[in-house]
mmCIF file of C-alpha atoms in Angstrom:
data_model
loop_
_atom_site.group_PDB
_atom_site.id
_atom_site.type_symbol
_atom_site.label_atom_id
_atom_site.label_comp_id
_atom_site.label_asym_id
_atom_site.label_seq_id
_atom_site.Cartn_x
_atom_site.Cartn_y
_atom_site.Cartn_z
ATOM 1 C CA MET A 1209 -14.092 -75.921 9.673
ATOM 2 C CA THR A 1210 -14.563 -78.887 11.980
ATOM 3 C CA PRO A 1211 -12.140 -81.830 12.005
ATOM 4 C CA TRP A 1212 -14.872 -84.002 10.490
ATOM 5 C CA LEU A 1213 -15.161 -81.631 7.542
ATOM 6 C CA LEU A 1214 -11.381 -81.647 7.238
ATOM 7 C CA LEU A 1215 -11.412 -85.402 6.749
ATOM 8 C CA VAL A 1216 -13.872 -84.947 3.914
ATOM 9 C CA ALA A 1217 -11.685 -82.268 2.362
ATOM 10 C CA LEU A 1218 -8.591 -84.466 2.523
ATOM 11 C CA THR A 1219 -10.106 -87.673 1.227
ATOM 12 C CA THR A 1220 -12.830 -86.814 -1.267
ATOM 13 C CA SER A 1221 -13.260 -84.425 -4.128
ATOM 14 C CA SER A 1222 -15.340 -81.326 -3.535
ATOM 15 C CA PRO A 1223 -19.090 -81.747 -4.193
ATOM 16 C CA TYR A 1224 -19.185 -78.339 -5.850
ATOM 17 C CA VAL A 1225 -16.978 -76.024 -7.886
ATOM 18 C CA SER A 1226 -15.966 -73.041 -5.801
ATOM 19 C CA SER A 1227 -15.829 -69.531 -7.152
ATOM 20 C CA PRO A 1228 -12.434 -67.812 -7.362
ATOM 21 C CA ALA A 1229 -13.953 -65.184 -5.073
ATOM 22 C CA ASP A 1230 -14.694 -67.703 -2.321
ATOM 23 C CA PRO A 1231 -12.364 -67.237 0.671
ATOM 24 C CA PRO A 1232 -10.133 -70.235 1.387
ATOM 25 C CA PRO A 1233 -11.453 -72.368 4.254
ATOM 26 C CA SER A 1234 -9.742 -72.502 7.612
ATOM 27 C CA ILE A 1235 -8.907 -75.999 8.822
ATOM 28 C CA LEU A 1236 -8.952 -77.506 12.307
ATOM 29 C CA LEU A 1237 -7.619 -81.052 12.723
ATOM 30 C CA VAL A 1238 -7.954 -82.754 16.107
ATOM 31 C CA VAL A 1239 -6.073 -86.006 16.759
ATOM 32 C CA VAL A 1240 -6.415 -88.184 19.871
ATOM 33 C CA ASP A 1241 -3.623 -90.624 20.706
ATOM 34 C CA ASP A 1242 -4.203 -94.322 21.460
ATOM 35 C CA LEU A 1243 -7.991 -94.002 21.569
ATOM 36 C CA GLY A 1244 -9.842 -97.290 21.104
ATOM 37 C CA TRP A 1245 -12.291 -97.440 18.227
ATOM 38 C CA THR A 1246 -15.217 -98.141 20.580
ATOM 39 C CA ASP A 1247 -14.203 -95.539 23.179
ATOM 40 C CA LEU A 1248 -16.638 -92.815 22.067
ATOM 41 C CA GLY A 1249 -20.340 -92.546 22.697
ATOM 42 C CA CYS A 1250 -20.952 -92.289 18.953
ATOM 43 C CA THR A 1251 -19.047 -95.548 18.378
ATOM 44 C CA GLY A 1252 -20.866 -97.557 21.011
ATOM 45 C CA SER A 1253 -19.486 -96.777 24.466
ATOM 46 C CA SER A 1254 -22.048 -96.512 27.238
ATOM 47 C CA PHE A 1255 -19.443 -95.936 29.977
ATOM 48 C CA TYR A 1256 -17.160 -93.231 28.578
ATOM 49 C CA GLU A 1257 -18.868 -89.863 28.085
ATOM 50 C CA THR A 1258 -17.869 -87.876 24.986
ATOM 51 C CA PRO A 1259 -20.702 -85.397 24.337
ATOM 52 C CA SER A 1260 -18.709 -82.907 22.240
ATOM 53 C CA ILE A 1261 -17.376 -85.510 19.814
ATOM 54 C CA ASP A 1262 -20.810 -87.131 19.683
ATOM 55 C CA ARG A 1263 -22.315 -83.795 18.589
ATOM 56 C CA LEU A 1264 -19.662 -83.414 15.888
ATOM 57 C CA ALA A 1265 -20.428 -86.915 14.655
ATOM 58 C CA ALA A 1266 -24.171 -86.240 14.598
ATOM 59 C CA GLN A 1267 -23.745 -82.987 12.666
ATOM 60 C CA GLY A 1268 -21.002 -84.088 10.286
ATOM 61 C CA VAL A 1269 -19.762 -87.106 8.364
ATOM 62 C CA ARG A 1270 -18.438 -90.281 9.982
ATOM 63 C CA TYR A 1271 -16.121 -92.766 8.328
ATOM 64 C CA THR A 1272 -16.851 -96.175 9.806
ATOM 65 C CA SER A 1273 -14.841 -98.391 7.445
ATOM 66 C CA ALA A 1274 -11.274 -97.274 6.864
ATOM 67 C CA TYR A 1275 -7.638 -98.178 7.389
ATOM 68 C CA ALA A 1276 -4.969 -96.248 9.253
ATOM 69 C CA ALA A 1277 -1.672 -95.859 7.428
ATOM 70 C CA CYS A 1278 0.069 -97.936 10.120
ATOM 71 C CA PRO A 1279 -0.922 -99.590 13.424
ATOM 72 C CA VAL A 1280 1.597 -97.523 15.418
ATOM 73 C CA CYS A 1281 2.091 -93.853 16.114
ATOM 74 C CA SER A 1282 4.876 -92.089 14.227
ATOM 75 C CA PRO A 1283 4.307 -93.654 10.780
ATOM 76 C CA THR A 1284 0.633 -92.701 10.863
ATOM 77 C CA ARG A 1285 1.529 -89.147 11.874
ATOM 78 C CA VAL A 1286 3.983 -88.959 8.977
ATOM 79 C CA SER A 1287 1.130 -89.866 6.643
ATOM 80 C CA ILE A 1288 -1.169 -87.261 8.196
ATOM 81 C CA GLN A 1289 1.455 -84.581 7.620
ATOM 82 C CA THR A 1290 2.518 -85.645 4.116
ATOM 83 C CA GLY A 1291 -0.225 -87.756 2.559
ATOM 84 C CA ILE A 1292 2.403 -90.401 1.769
ATOM 85 C CA HIS A 1293 2.370 -94.045 2.807
ATOM 86 C CA PRO A 1294 5.004 -94.695 5.533
ATOM 87 C CA ALA A 1295 6.814 -97.381 3.538
ATOM 88 C CA ARG A 1296 7.692 -94.864 0.820
ATOM 89 C CA LEU A 1297 9.640 -92.825 3.373
ATOM 90 C CA ALA A 1298 10.928 -95.818 5.400
ATOM 91 C CA THR A 1299 9.150 -94.448 8.491
ATOM 92 C CA THR A 1300 7.703 -97.846 9.317
ATOM 93 C CA ASP A 1301 7.871 -98.035 13.125
ATOM 94 C CA TYR A 1302 7.265 -95.681 15.997
ATOM 95 C CA PHE A 1303 10.274 -93.438 16.481
ATOM 96 C CA GLY A 1304 12.282 -94.895 19.334
ATOM 97 C CA ALA A 1305 11.386 -98.525 18.614
ATOM 98 C CA ALA A 1306 14.175 -101.087 18.563
ATOM 99 C CA GLY A 1307 15.750 -101.453 15.149
ATOM 100 C CA PRO A 1308 17.250 -104.708 13.842
ATOM 101 C CA GLU A 1309 20.588 -104.057 15.553
ATOM 102 C CA ARG A 1310 18.879 -103.946 18.962
ATOM 103 C CA TRP A 1311 16.797 -107.098 18.613
ATOM 104 C CA LYS A 1312 18.015 -109.935 20.809
ATOM 105 C CA ARG A 1313 16.395 -112.697 18.776
ATOM 106 C CA LYS A 1314 17.100 -113.317 15.106
ATOM 107 C CA THR A 1315 13.770 -114.442 13.680
ATOM 108 C CA PRO A 1316 12.147 -114.379 10.222
ATOM 109 C CA SER A 1317 9.963 -111.528 11.491
ATOM 110 C CA LEU A 1318 12.929 -109.280 12.244
ATOM 111 C CA PRO A 1319 11.746 -105.780 11.266
ATOM 112 C CA ALA A 1320 13.397 -103.720 8.599
ATOM 113 C CA ALA A 1321 15.486 -100.722 9.547
ATOM 114 C CA TYR A 1322 13.416 -97.540 9.649
ATOM 115 C CA LEU A 1323 14.001 -93.790 9.410
ATOM 116 C CA ASP A 1324 13.342 -92.094 12.755
ATOM 117 C CA ARG A 1325 12.412 -88.609 11.528
ATOM 118 C CA LEU A 1326 10.150 -86.856 9.050
ATOM 119 C CA PRO A 1327 12.570 -85.771 6.284
ATOM 120 C CA LEU A 1328 12.846 -81.991 5.997
ATOM 121 C CA GLU A 1329 12.771 -82.169 2.210
ATOM 122 C CA GLN A 1330 9.340 -83.811 2.303
ATOM 123 C CA LEU A 1331 6.505 -81.300 1.905
ATOM 124 C CA THR A 1332 3.970 -81.216 4.720
ATOM 125 C CA ILE A 1333 0.404 -79.963 4.663
ATOM 126 C CA ALA A 1334 1.579 -77.013 6.766
ATOM 127 C CA GLU A 1335 4.279 -76.025 4.266
ATOM 128 C CA ILE A 1336 1.880 -76.226 1.342
ATOM 129 C CA LEU A 1337 -0.826 -74.183 3.049
ATOM 130 C CA LYS A 1338 1.677 -71.670 4.437
ATOM 131 C CA SER A 1339 2.930 -71.012 0.900
ATOM 132 C CA ASN A 1340 -0.681 -70.213 0.015
ATOM 133 C CA GLY A 1341 -1.152 -67.581 2.688
ATOM 134 C CA TYR A 1342 -2.277 -69.682 5.647
ATOM 135 C CA ALA A 1343 -1.253 -69.139 9.243
ATOM 136 C CA THR A 1344 -0.166 -72.496 10.678
ATOM 137 C CA PHE A 1345 -0.307 -73.790 14.241
ATOM 138 C CA PHE A 1346 0.556 -77.043 15.992
ATOM 139 C CA ALA A 1347 -0.167 -78.103 19.566
ATOM 140 C CA GLY A 1348 0.514 -81.351 21.401
ATOM 141 C CA LYS A 1349 2.132 -84.613 20.418
ATOM 142 C CA TRP A 1350 4.551 -84.527 17.461
ATOM 143 C CA HIS A 1351 6.852 -87.594 17.831
ATOM 144 C CA LEU A 1352 8.368 -87.138 14.375
ATOM 145 C CA GLY A 1353 12.055 -86.748 15.055
ATOM 146 C CA PRO A 1354 14.700 -85.020 17.181
ATOM 147 C CA GLU A 1355 15.093 -81.274 17.595
ATOM 148 C CA GLY A 1356 15.605 -79.769 14.164
ATOM 149 C CA PHE A 1357 12.691 -81.850 12.885
ATOM 150 C CA TRP A 1358 10.008 -80.355 15.131
ATOM 151 C CA PRO A 1359 6.848 -78.567 13.921
ATOM 152 C CA GLU A 1360 8.569 -75.195 13.494
ATOM 153 C CA ASP A 1361 10.982 -76.910 11.076
ATOM 154 C CA GLN A 1362 8.133 -78.467 9.082
ATOM 155 C CA GLY A 1363 6.003 -75.455 8.176
ATOM 156 C CA TYR A 1364 4.280 -74.492 11.428
ATOM 157 C CA ASP A 1365 4.453 -70.862 12.535
ATOM 158 C CA VAL A 1366 3.596 -71.773 16.123
ATOM 159 C CA ASN A 1367 4.522 -74.898 18.093
ATOM 160 C CA ARG A 1368 2.972 -75.501 21.498
ATOM 161 C CA GLY A 1369 4.270 -78.719 23.009
ATOM 162 C CA GLY A 1370 5.422 -80.657 19.947
ATOM 163 C CA VAL A 1371 8.767 -82.361 20.670
ATOM 164 C CA THR A 1372 10.627 -85.634 20.129
ATOM 165 C CA ARG A 1373 8.987 -87.826 22.732
ATOM 166 C CA GLY A 1374 5.705 -89.623 22.198
ATOM 167 C CA GLY A 1375 4.186 -89.084 25.633
ATOM 168 C CA PRO A 1376 4.031 -86.480 28.400
ATOM 169 C CA TYR A 1377 7.057 -87.853 30.221
ATOM 170 C CA GLY A 1378 8.537 -84.655 31.672
ATOM 171 C CA GLY A 1379 7.684 -82.771 34.858
ATOM 172 C CA LYS A 1380 4.375 -83.871 36.346
ATOM 173 C CA LYS A 1381 3.362 -85.430 33.055
ATOM 174 C CA TYR A 1382 -0.303 -84.530 32.434
ATOM 175 C CA PHE A 1383 -0.141 -81.642 34.896
ATOM 176 C CA SER A 1384 1.951 -78.479 35.142
ATOM 177 C CA PRO A 1385 4.880 -78.084 35.493
ATOM 178 C CA TYR A 1386 5.237 -80.008 32.235
ATOM 179 C CA GLY A 1387 8.992 -80.104 31.661
ATOM 180 C CA ASN A 1388 8.350 -79.533 27.951
ATOM 181 C CA PRO A 1389 10.786 -77.255 26.059
ATOM 182 C CA ARG A 1390 8.035 -76.096 23.696
ATOM 183 C CA LEU A 1391 5.301 -75.474 26.294
ATOM 184 C CA SER A 1392 5.717 -72.996 29.118
ATOM 185 C CA ASP A 1393 4.493 -74.137 32.512
ATOM 186 C CA GLY A 1394 1.088 -72.978 33.648
ATOM 187 C CA PRO A 1395 -0.258 -72.652 37.174
ATOM 188 C CA GLU A 1396 0.588 -75.577 39.458
ATOM 189 C CA GLY A 1397 -1.719 -78.464 38.592
ATOM 190 C CA GLU A 1398 -2.965 -77.099 35.255
ATOM 191 C CA HIS A 1399 -4.242 -79.994 33.113
ATOM 192 C CA LEU A 1400 -2.364 -80.598 29.857
ATOM 193 C CA PRO A 1401 -5.421 -81.328 27.642
ATOM 194 C CA ASP A 1402 -7.067 -78.112 28.850
ATOM 195 C CA ARG A 1403 -3.897 -76.130 28.168
ATOM 196 C CA LEU A 1404 -3.442 -77.484 24.644
ATOM 197 C CA ALA A 1405 -7.080 -76.754 23.817
ATOM 198 C CA SER A 1406 -6.776 -73.232 25.237
ATOM 199 C CA GLU A 1407 -3.668 -72.530 23.165
ATOM 200 C CA THR A 1408 -5.510 -73.693 20.043
ATOM 201 C CA ILE A 1409 -8.549 -71.541 20.792
ATOM 202 C CA LYS A 1410 -6.308 -68.527 21.365
ATOM 203 C CA PHE A 1411 -4.634 -69.032 17.982
ATOM 204 C CA ILE A 1412 -7.983 -69.363 16.201
ATOM 205 C CA GLU A 1413 -9.334 -66.216 17.850
ATOM 206 C CA GLN A 1414 -6.236 -64.280 16.777
ATOM 207 C CA HIS A 1415 -6.538 -65.343 13.119
ATOM 208 C CA GLN A 1416 -10.126 -64.599 12.195
ATOM 209 C CA GLN A 1417 -9.040 -62.408 9.267
ATOM 210 C CA GLN A 1418 -6.659 -64.955 7.738
ATOM 211 C CA PRO A 1419 -7.120 -68.571 6.659
ATOM 212 C CA PHE A 1420 -5.442 -70.921 9.107
ATOM 213 C CA LEU A 1421 -4.443 -74.517 9.696
ATOM 214 C CA ALA A 1422 -4.664 -75.485 13.362
ATOM 215 C CA VAL A 1423 -3.548 -79.008 14.288
ATOM 216 C CA LEU A 1424 -4.338 -80.099 17.849
ATOM 217 C CA CYS A 1425 -2.801 -83.481 18.698
ATOM 218 C CA PHE A 1426 -3.660 -84.447 22.258
ATOM 219 C CA TYR A 1427 -1.130 -86.542 24.151
ATOM 220 C CA SER A 1428 -4.149 -88.233 25.713
ATOM 221 C CA VAL A 1429 -4.984 -91.039 26.089
ATOM 222 C CA HIS A 1430 -1.401 -92.304 25.863
ATOM 223 C CA THR A 1431 0.164 -93.705 29.017
ATOM 224 C CA PRO A 1432 0.859 -92.867 31.780
ATOM 225 C CA LEU A 1433 -2.758 -93.231 32.872
ATOM 226 C CA ILE A 1434 -3.199 -90.095 34.975
ATOM 227 C CA ALA A 1435 -6.412 -88.082 35.156
ATOM 228 C CA ARG A 1436 -8.116 -85.214 36.893
ATOM 229 C CA GLU A 1437 -9.302 -86.512 40.263
ATOM 230 C CA ASP A 1438 -12.787 -84.997 39.922
ATOM 231 C CA LEU A 1439 -13.397 -86.939 36.707
ATOM 232 C CA ALA A 1440 -11.833 -90.142 38.026
ATOM 233 C CA ALA A 1441 -14.103 -89.956 41.088
ATOM 234 C CA LYS A 1442 -17.110 -89.482 38.813
ATOM 235 C CA TYR A 1443 -16.311 -92.686 36.936
ATOM 236 C CA ARG A 1444 -15.526 -94.683 40.060
ATOM 237 C CA LYS A 1445 -19.041 -93.837 41.236
ATOM 238 C CA LYS A 1446 -20.510 -94.663 37.835
ATOM 239 C CA ARG A 1447 -18.697 -98.008 37.835
ATOM 240 C CA ALA A 1448 -20.049 -98.819 41.300
ATOM 241 C CA ASP A 1449 -23.579 -97.734 40.366
ATOM 242 C CA LEU A 1450 -23.498 -100.001 37.305
ATOM 243 C CA ASP A 1451 -21.853 -102.818 39.284
ATOM 244 C CA LEU A 1452 -19.187 -103.267 36.614
ATOM 245 C CA GLU A 1453 -16.480 -105.825 37.315
ATOM 246 C CA PRO A 1454 -13.287 -106.248 35.264
ATOM 247 C CA LYS A 1455 -13.313 -109.047 32.702
ATOM 248 C CA TRP A 1456 -10.231 -110.147 30.819
ATOM 249 C CA GLY A 1457 -9.433 -111.973 27.616
ATOM 250 C CA ASN A 1458 -6.260 -112.714 25.675
ATOM 251 C CA GLU A 1459 -4.969 -111.204 22.468
ATOM 252 C CA ARG A 1460 -1.778 -112.860 21.301
ATOM 253 C CA GLN A 1461 0.385 -112.777 24.457
ATOM 254 C CA ARG A 1462 -1.387 -109.932 26.226
ATOM 255 C CA LYS A 1463 -4.321 -109.657 28.558
ATOM 256 C CA VAL A 1464 -7.034 -107.394 27.187
ATOM 257 C CA ARG A 1465 -9.867 -105.713 29.048
ATOM 258 C CA LEU A 1466 -13.289 -106.879 27.834
ATOM 259 C CA VAL A 1467 -15.439 -104.466 29.852
ATOM 260 C CA GLN A 1468 -15.132 -100.689 29.791
ATOM 261 C CA GLN A 1469 -14.893 -99.785 33.485
ATOM 262 C CA HIS A 1470 -11.452 -98.251 34.077
ATOM 263 C CA ALA A 1471 -12.218 -95.012 35.923
ATOM 264 C CA VAL A 1472 -8.912 -93.234 35.254
ATOM 265 C CA TYR A 1473 -8.909 -94.085 31.550
ATOM 266 C CA ALA A 1474 -12.546 -92.985 31.314
ATOM 267 C CA ALA A 1475 -11.622 -89.658 32.888
ATOM 268 C CA MET A 1476 -8.833 -89.206 30.339
ATOM 269 C CA VAL A 1477 -11.221 -89.930 27.467
ATOM 270 C CA GLU A 1478 -13.744 -87.362 28.682
ATOM 271 C CA ALA A 1479 -11.065 -84.704 29.282
#
């Protein structure tokens, strides 16, 4: 099952009544971190190249009007795993964000205290499916609590790279050696997105006779902005050929890029 079909399965009722003899579907969920909503070819980008996702979009169902559970990382991931709104579990900020006691200014917008872990007593999609005979697999970014609250503690049989931190901050970051306690190092210079995808493919190939849940959460395109040099060079050339210059605007107190032309970010999107 493609990730697009998974979204349909999670958010709508089935269009047909299945027979008890029908085998349970296998589920693949792919999550990309910090991707802009116009950063895919199928959502309007003419600079970033995303042919595989574009094919999925053309062959499946796209949701073009929807809300995320939260505008930041960890709370949304809690909702993906549990189906519960973050406020009900008090997981209302990214895990590691400053709580009220660490804020230097006392303002009316002082955030509420939040829980910095996915509670073990809360059922996850992996635990529910595992109890129904599914093999379960997780690869990539977890960011849902300290050790003891990692994927293997939340219903996943296999954990490849899911730890406390929200970015690839160990080792050589997006390249091996990774410095990740749940992902063995590959050959020198191996690219993290390639490795996570390969681990997922291996799991799927090994579980053709059993229904499975495979969750692939890329660390990309979260900072640090580091990419394969061959892809970055490709986009530097494309930027020059199109004569694209940076243009900036303001959003609240931050500068925002108005033209898609960042070669390294483009390389991360494609990878």
